[in-house]
mmCIF file with all atom_site columns, C-alpha atoms in Angstrom:
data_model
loop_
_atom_site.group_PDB
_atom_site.id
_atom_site.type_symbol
_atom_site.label_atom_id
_atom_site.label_alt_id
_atom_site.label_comp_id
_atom_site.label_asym_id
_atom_site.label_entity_id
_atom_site.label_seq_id
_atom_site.pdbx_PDB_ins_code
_atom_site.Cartn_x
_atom_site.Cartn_y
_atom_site.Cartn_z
_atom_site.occupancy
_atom_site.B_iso_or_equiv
_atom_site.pdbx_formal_charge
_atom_site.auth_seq_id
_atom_site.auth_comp_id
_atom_site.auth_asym_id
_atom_site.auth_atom_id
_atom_site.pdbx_PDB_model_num
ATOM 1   C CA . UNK A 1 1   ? -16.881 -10.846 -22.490 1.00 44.00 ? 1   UNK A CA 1
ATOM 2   C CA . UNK A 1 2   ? -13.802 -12.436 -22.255 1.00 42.00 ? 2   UNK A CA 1
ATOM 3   C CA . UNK A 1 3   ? -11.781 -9.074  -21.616 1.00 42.00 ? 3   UNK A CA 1
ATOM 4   C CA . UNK A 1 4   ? -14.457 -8.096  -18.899 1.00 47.00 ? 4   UNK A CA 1
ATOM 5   C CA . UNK A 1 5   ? -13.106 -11.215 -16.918 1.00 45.00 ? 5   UNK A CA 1
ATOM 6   C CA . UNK A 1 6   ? -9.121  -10.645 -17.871 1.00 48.00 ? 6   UNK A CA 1
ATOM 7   C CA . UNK A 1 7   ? -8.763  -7.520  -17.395 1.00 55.00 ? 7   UNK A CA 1
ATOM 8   C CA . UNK A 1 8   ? -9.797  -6.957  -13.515 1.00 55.00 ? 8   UNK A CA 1
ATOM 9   C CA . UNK A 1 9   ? -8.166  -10.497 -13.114 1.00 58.00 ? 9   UNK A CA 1
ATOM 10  C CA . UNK A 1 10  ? -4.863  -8.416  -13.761 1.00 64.00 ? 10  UNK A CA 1
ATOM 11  C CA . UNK A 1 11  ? -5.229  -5.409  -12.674 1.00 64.00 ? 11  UNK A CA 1
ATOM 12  C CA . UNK A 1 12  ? -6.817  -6.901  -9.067  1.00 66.00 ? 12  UNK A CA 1
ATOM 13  C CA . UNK A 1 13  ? -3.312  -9.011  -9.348  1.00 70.00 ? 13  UNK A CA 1
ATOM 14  C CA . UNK A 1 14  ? -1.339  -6.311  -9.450  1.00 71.00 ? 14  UNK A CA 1
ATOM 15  C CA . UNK A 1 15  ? -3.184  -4.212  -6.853  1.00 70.00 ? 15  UNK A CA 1
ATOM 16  C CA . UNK A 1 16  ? -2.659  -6.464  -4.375  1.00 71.00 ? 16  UNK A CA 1
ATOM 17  C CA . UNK A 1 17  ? 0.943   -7.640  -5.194  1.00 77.00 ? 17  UNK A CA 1
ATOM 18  C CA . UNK A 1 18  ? 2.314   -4.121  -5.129  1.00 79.00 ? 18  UNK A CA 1
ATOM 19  C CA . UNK A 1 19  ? 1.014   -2.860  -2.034  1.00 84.00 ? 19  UNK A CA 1
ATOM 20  C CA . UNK A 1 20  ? 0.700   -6.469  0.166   1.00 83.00 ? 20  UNK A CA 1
ATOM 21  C CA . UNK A 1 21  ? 4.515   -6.946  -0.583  1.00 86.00 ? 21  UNK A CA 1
ATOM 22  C CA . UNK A 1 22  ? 5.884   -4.302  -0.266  1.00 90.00 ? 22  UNK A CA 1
ATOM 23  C CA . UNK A 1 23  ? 8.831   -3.164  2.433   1.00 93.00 ? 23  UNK A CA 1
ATOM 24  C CA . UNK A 1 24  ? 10.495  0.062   2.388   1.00 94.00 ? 24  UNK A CA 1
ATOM 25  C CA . UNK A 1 25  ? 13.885  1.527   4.146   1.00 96.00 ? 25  UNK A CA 1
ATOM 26  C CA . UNK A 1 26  ? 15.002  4.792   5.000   1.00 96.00 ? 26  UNK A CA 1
ATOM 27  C CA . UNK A 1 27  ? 18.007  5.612   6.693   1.00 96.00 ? 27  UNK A CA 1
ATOM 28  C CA . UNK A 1 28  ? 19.181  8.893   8.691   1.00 96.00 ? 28  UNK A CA 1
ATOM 29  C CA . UNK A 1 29  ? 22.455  9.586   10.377  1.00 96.00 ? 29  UNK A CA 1
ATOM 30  C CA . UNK A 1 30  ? 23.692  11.706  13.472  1.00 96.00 ? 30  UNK A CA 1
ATOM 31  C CA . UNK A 1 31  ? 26.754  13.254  14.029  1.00 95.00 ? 31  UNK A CA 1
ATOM 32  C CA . UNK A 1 32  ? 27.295  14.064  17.155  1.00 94.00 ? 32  UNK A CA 1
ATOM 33  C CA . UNK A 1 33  ? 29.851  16.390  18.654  1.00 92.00 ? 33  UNK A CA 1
ATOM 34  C CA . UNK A 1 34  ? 31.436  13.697  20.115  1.00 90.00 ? 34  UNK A CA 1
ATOM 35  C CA . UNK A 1 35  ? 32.436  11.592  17.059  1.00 91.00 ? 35  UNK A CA 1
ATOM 36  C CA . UNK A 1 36  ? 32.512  8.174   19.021  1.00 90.00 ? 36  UNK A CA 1
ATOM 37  C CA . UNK A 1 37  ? 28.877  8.730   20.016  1.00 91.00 ? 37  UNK A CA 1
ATOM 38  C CA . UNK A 1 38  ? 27.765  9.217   16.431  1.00 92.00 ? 38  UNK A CA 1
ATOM 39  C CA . UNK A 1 39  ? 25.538  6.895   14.125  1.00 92.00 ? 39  UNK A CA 1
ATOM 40  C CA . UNK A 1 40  ? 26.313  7.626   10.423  1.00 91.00 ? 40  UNK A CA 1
ATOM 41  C CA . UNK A 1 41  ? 23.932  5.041   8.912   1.00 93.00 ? 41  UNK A CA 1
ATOM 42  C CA . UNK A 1 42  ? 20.528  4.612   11.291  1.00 95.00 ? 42  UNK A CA 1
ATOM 43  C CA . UNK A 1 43  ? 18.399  1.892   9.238   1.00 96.00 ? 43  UNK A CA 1
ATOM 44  C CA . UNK A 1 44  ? 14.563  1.993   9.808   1.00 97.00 ? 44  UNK A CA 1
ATOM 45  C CA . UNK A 1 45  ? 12.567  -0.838  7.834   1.00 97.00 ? 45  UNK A CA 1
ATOM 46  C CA . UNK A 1 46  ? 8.572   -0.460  7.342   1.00 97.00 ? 46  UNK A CA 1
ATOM 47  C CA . UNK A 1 47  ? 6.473   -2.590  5.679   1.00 95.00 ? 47  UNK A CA 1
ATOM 48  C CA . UNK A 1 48  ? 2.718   -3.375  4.979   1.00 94.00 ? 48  UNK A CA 1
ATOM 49  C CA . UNK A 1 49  ? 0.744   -3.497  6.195   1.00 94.00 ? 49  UNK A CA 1
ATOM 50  C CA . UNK A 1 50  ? 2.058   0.335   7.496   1.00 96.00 ? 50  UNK A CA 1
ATOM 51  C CA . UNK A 1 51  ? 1.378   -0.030  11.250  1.00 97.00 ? 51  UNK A CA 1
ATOM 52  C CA . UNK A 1 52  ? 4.414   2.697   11.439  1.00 97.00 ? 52  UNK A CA 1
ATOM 53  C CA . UNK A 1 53  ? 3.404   3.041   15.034  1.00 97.00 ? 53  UNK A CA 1
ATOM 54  C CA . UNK A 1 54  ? 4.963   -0.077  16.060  1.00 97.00 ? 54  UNK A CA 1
ATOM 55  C CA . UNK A 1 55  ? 8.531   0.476   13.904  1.00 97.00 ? 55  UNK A CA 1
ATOM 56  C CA . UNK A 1 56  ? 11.072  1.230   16.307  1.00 96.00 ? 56  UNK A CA 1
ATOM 57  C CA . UNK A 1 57  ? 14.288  2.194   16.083  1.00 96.00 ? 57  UNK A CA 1
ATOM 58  C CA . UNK A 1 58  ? 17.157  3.145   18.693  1.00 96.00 ? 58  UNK A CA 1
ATOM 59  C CA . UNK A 1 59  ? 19.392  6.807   17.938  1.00 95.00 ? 59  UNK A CA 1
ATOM 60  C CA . UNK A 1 60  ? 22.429  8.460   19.898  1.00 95.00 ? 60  UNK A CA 1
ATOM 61  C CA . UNK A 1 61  ? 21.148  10.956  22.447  1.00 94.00 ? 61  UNK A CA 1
ATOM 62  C CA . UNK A 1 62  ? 24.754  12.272  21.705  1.00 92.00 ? 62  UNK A CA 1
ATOM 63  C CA . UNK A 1 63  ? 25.009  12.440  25.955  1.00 89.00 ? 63  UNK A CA 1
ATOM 64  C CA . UNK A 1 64  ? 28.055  9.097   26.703  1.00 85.00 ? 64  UNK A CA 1
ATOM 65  C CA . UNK A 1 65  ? 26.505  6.239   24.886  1.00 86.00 ? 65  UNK A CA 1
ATOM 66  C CA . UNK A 1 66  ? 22.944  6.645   25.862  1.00 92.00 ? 66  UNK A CA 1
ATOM 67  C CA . UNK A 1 67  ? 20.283  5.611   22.951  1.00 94.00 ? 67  UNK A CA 1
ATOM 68  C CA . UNK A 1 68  ? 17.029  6.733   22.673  1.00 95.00 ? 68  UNK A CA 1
ATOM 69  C CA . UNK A 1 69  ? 14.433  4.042   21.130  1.00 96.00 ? 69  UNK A CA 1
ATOM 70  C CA . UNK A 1 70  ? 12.006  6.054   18.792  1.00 96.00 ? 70  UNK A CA 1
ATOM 71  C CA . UNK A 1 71  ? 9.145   4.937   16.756  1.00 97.00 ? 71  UNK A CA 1
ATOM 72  C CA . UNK A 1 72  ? 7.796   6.085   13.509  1.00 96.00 ? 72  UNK A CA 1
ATOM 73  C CA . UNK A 1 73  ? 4.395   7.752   13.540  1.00 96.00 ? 73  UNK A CA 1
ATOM 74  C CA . UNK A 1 74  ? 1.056   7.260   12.301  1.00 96.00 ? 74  UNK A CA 1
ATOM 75  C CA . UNK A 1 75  ? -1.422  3.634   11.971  1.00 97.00 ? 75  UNK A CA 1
ATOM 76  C CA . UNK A 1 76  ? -2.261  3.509   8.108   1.00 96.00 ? 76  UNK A CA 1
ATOM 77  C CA . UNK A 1 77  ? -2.853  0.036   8.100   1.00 96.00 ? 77  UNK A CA 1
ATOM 78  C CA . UNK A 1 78  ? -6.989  0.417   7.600   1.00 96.00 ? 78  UNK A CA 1
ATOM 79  C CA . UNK A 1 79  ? -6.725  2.254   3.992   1.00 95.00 ? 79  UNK A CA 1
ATOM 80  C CA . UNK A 1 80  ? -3.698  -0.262  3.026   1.00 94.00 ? 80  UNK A CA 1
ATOM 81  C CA . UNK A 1 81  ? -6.320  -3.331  4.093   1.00 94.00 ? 81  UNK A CA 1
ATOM 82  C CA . UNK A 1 82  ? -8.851  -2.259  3.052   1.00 94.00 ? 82  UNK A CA 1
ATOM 83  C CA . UNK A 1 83  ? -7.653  -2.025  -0.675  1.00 91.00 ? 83  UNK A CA 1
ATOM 84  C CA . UNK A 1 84  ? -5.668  -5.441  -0.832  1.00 90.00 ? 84  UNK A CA 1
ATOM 85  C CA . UNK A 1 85  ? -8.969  -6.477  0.730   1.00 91.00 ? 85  UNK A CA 1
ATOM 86  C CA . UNK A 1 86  ? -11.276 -5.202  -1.890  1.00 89.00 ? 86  UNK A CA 1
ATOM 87  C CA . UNK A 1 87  ? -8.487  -6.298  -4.618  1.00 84.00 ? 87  UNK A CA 1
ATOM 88  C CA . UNK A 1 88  ? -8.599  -9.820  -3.601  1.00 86.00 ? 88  UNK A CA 1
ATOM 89  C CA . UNK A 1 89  ? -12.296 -10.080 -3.229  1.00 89.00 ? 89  UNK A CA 1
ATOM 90  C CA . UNK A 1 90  ? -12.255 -8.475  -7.301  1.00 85.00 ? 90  UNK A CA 1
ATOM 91  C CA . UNK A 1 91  ? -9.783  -11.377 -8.232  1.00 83.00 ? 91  UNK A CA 1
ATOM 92  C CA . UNK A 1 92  ? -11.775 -14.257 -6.455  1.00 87.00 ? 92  UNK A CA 1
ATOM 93  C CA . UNK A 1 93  ? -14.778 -13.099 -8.172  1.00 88.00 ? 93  UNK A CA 1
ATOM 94  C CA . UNK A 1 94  ? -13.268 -12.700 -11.460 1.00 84.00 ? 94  UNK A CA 1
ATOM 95  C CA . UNK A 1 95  ? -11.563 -16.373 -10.953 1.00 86.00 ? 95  UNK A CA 1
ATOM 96  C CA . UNK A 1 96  ? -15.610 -17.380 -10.128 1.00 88.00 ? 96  UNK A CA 1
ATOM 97  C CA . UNK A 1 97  ? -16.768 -15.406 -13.310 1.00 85.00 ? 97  UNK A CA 1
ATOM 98  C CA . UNK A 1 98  ? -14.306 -17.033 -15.524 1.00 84.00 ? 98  UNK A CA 1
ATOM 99  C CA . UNK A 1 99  ? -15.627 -20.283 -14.322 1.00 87.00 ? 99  UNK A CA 1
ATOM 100 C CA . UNK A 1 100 ? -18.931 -19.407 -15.107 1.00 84.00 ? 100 UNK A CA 1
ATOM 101 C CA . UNK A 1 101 ? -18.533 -18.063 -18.375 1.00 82.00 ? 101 UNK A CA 1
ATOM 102 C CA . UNK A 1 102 ? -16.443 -20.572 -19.835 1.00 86.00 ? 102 UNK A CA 1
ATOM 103 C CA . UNK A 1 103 ? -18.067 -24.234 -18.295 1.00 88.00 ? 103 UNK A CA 1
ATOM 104 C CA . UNK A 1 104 ? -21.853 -22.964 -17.483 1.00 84.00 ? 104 UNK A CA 1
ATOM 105 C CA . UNK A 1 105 ? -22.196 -20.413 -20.434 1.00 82.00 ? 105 UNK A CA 1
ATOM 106 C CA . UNK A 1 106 ? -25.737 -21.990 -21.243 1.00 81.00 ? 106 UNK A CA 1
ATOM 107 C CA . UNK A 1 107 ? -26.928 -21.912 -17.661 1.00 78.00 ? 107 UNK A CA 1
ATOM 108 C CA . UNK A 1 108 ? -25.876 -17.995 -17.215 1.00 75.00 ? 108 UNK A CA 1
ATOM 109 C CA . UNK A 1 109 ? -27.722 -17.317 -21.078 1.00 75.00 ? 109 UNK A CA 1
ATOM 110 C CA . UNK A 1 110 ? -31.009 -19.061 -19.984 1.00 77.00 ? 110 UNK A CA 1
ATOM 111 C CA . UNK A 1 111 ? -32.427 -16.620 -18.247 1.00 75.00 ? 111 UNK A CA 1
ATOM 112 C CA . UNK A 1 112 ? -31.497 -12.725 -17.003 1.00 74.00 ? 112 UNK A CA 1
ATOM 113 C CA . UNK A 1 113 ? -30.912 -13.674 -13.668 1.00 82.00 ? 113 UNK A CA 1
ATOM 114 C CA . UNK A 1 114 ? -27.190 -14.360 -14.496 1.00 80.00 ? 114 UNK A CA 1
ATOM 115 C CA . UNK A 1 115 ? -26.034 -11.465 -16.627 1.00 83.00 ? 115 UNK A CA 1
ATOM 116 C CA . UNK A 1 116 ? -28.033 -9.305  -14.043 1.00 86.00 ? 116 UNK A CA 1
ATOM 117 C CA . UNK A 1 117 ? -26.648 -10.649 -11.350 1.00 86.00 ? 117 UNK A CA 1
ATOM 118 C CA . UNK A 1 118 ? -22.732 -10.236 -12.691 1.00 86.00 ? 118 UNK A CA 1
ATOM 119 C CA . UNK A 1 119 ? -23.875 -6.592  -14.001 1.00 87.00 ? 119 UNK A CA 1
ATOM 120 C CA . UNK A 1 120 ? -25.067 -5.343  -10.040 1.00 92.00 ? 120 UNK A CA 1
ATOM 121 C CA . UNK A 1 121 ? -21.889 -7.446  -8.580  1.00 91.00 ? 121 UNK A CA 1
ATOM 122 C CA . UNK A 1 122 ? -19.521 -5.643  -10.854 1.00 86.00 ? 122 UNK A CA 1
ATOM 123 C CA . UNK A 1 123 ? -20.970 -2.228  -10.170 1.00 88.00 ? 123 UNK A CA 1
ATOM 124 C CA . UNK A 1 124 ? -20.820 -2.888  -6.306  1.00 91.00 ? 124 UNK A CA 1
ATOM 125 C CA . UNK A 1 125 ? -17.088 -4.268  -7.112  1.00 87.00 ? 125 UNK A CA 1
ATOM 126 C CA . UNK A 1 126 ? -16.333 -1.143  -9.277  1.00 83.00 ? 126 UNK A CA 1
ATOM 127 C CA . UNK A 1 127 ? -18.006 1.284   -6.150  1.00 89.00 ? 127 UNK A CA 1
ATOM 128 C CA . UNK A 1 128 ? -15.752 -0.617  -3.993  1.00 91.00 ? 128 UNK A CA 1
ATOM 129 C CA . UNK A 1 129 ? -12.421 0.140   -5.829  1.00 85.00 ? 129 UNK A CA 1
ATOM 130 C CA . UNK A 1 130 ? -12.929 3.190   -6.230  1.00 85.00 ? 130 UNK A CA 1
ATOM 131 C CA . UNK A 1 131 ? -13.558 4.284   -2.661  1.00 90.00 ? 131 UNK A CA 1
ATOM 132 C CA . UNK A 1 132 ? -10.478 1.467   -1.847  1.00 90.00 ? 132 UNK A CA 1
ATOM 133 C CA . UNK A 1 133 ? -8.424  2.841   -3.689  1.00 87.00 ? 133 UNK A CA 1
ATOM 134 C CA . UNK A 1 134 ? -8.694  6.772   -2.984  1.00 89.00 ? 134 UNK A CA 1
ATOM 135 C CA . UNK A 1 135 ? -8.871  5.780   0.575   1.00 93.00 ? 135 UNK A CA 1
ATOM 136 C CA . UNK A 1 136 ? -4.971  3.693   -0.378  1.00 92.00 ? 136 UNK A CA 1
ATOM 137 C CA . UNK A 1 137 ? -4.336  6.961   -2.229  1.00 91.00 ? 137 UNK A CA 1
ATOM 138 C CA . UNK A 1 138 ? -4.544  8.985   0.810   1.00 94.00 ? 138 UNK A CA 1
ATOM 139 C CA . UNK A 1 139 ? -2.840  6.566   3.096   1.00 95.00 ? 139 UNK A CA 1
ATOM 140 C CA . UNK A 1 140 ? 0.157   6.487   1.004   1.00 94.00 ? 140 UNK A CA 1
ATOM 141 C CA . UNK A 1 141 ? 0.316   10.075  0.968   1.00 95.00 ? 141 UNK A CA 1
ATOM 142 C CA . UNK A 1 142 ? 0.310   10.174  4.825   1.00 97.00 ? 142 UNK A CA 1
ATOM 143 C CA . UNK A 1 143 ? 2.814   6.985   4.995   1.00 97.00 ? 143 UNK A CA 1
ATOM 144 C CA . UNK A 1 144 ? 4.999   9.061   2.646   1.00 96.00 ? 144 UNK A CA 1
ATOM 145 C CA . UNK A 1 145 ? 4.652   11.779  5.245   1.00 96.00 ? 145 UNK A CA 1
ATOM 146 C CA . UNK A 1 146 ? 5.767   9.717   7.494   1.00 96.00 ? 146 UNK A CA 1
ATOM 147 C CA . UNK A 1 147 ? 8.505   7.988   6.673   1.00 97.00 ? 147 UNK A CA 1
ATOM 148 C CA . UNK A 1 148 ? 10.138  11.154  5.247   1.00 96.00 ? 148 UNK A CA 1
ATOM 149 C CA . UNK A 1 149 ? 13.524  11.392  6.506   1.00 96.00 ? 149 UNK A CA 1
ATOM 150 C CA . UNK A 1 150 ? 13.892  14.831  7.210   1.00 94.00 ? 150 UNK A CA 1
ATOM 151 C CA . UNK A 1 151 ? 10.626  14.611  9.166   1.00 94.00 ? 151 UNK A CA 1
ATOM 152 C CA . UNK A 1 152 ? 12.214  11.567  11.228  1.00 95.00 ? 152 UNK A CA 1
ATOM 153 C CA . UNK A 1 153 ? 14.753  13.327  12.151  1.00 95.00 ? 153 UNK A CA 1
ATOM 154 C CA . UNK A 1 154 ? 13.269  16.023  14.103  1.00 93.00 ? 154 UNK A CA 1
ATOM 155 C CA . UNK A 1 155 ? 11.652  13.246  16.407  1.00 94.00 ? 155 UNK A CA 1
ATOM 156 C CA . UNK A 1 156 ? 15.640  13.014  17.541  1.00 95.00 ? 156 UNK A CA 1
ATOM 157 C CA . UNK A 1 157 ? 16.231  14.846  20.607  1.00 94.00 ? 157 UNK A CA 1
ATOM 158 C CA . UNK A 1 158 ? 20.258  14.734  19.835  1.00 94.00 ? 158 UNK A CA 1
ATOM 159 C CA . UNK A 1 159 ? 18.980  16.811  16.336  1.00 93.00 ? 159 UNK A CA 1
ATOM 160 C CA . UNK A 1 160 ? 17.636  19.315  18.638  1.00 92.00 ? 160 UNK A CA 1
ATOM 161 C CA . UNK A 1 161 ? 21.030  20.589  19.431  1.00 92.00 ? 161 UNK A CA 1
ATOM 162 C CA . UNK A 1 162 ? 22.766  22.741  16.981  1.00 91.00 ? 162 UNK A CA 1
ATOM 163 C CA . UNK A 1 163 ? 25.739  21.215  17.417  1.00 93.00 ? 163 UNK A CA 1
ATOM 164 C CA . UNK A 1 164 ? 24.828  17.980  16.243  1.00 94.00 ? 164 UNK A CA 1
ATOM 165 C CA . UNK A 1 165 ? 24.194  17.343  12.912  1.00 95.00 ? 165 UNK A CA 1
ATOM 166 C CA . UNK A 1 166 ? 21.345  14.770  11.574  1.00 94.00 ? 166 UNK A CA 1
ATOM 167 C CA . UNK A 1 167 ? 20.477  14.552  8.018   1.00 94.00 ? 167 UNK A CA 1
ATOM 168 C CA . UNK A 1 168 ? 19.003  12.006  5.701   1.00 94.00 ? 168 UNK A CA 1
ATOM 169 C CA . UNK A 1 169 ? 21.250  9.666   4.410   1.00 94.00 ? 169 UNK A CA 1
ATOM 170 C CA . UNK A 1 170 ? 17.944  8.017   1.228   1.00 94.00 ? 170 UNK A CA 1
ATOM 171 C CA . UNK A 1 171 ? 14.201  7.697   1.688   1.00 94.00 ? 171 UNK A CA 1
ATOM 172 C CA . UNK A 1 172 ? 12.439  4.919   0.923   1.00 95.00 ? 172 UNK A CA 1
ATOM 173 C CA . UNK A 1 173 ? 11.585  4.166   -2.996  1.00 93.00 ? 173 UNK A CA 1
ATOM 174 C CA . UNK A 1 174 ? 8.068   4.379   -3.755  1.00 92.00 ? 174 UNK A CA 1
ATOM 175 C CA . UNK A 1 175 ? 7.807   3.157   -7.596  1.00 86.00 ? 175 UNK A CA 1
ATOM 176 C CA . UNK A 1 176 ? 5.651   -0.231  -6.742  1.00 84.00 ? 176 UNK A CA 1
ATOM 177 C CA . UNK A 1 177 ? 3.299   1.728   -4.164  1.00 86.00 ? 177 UNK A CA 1
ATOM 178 C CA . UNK A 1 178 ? 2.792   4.864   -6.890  1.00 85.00 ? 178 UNK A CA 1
ATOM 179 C CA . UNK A 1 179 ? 1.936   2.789   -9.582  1.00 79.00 ? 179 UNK A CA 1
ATOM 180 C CA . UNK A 1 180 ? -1.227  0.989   -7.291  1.00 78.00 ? 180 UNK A CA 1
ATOM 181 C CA . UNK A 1 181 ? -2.276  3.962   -6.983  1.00 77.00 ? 181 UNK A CA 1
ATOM 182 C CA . UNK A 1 182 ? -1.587  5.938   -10.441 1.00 68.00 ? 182 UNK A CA 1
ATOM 183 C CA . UNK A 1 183 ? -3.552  2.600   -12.339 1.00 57.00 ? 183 UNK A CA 1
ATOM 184 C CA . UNK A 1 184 ? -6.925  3.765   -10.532 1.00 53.00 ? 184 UNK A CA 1
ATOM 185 C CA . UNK A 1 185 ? -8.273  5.201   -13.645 1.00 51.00 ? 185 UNK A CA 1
ATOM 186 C CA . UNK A 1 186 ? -7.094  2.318   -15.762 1.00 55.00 ? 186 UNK A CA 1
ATOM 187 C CA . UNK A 1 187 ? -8.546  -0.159  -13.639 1.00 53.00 ? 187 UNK A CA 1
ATOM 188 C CA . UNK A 1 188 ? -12.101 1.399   -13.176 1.00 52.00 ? 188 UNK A CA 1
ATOM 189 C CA . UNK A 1 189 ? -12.531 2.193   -17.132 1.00 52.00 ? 189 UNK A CA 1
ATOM 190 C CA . UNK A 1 190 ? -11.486 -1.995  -17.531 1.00 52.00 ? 190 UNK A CA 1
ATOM 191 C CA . UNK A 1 191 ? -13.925 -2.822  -15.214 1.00 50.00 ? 191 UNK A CA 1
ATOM 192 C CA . UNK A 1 192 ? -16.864 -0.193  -16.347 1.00 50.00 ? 192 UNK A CA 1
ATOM 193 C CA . UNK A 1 193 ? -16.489 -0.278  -20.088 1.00 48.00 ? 193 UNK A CA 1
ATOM 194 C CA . UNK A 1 194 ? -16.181 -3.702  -20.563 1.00 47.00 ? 194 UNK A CA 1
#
């Protein structure tokens, strides 16, 4: 019994750490003909919770010293919600069953409407991280997508023309926001077999 509490506690912990705090940089560069009008090192900072629509950034037009202000695409803040949501929801109860377990332990053994009630909350719990989190699974794959630098730089008008040259200087690391997703399985056998 003890595990069945510990175990979400954790893995509902580190759910919601990884993705809620994370913030991710890529940078791009564009050389222009016109050396002075370049931008070797073009920063562009994201974070959660992934509203990439509103993450703007200004580039040479490679035309003088005109700048064009850009923004990243795509909204994936629902799916990224939506599982810190459901992972903070599975710590609170697990906190609440914890409680229960260890200071009312008579009270939830006197009758079935206790263990019954835990059993149908942690199969509702368990329903909800799995849809949660392969909802987050998709919506990392699309903020990937997104923040791919070679696919930021063809929103650059100046990397249009051939005689510029825009490239990808590093993408964003991705280790913290992989590994909420990759301990899906892990988490829903914790929660279901125990």
């Amino acid at each position: 019994m003890f595990v069945h509490v510990i175990s979400p506690q954790l893995f509902a912990i580190f759910a919601f750490a990884t993705c809620g705090g994370y913030s991710g940089q890529l940078r791009v560069s564009v050389d222009c003909i016109n050396k002075s009008d370049s931008n070797l090192s073009i920063g562009i900072n994201f974070a959660y919770p992934f509203r990439l629509n509103r993450v703007e950034f200004d580039v040479p037009m490679c035309e003088g010293r005109r700048q064009e202000r850009l923004y990243l695409i795509g909204d994936f803040s629902s799916s990224a919600e939506f599982f810190v949501t459901i992972a903070v929801f599975s710590f609170l109860y697990s906190l609440l069953a914890t409680v229960v377990y260890i200071f009312f332990q008579n009270k939830y053994r006197e009758n079935n409407r206790g263990p019954l009630i835990d059993f149908i909350v942690t199969v509702v719990f368990s329903f909800m991280w799995l849809v949660s989190s392969s909802a987050w699974a998709k919506g990392l794959s699309d903020v990937k997508a997104a923040t791919d630098p070679d696919e930021v730089v063809l929103l650059m008008s100046a990397c249009k023309v051939q005689t510029n040259k825009c490239s990808s200087v590093y993408g964003p690391r991705w280790s913290g926001l992989n590994t909420s997703v990759i301990s899906l399985t892990d988490r829903l056998k914790c929660i279901l077999y125990f």
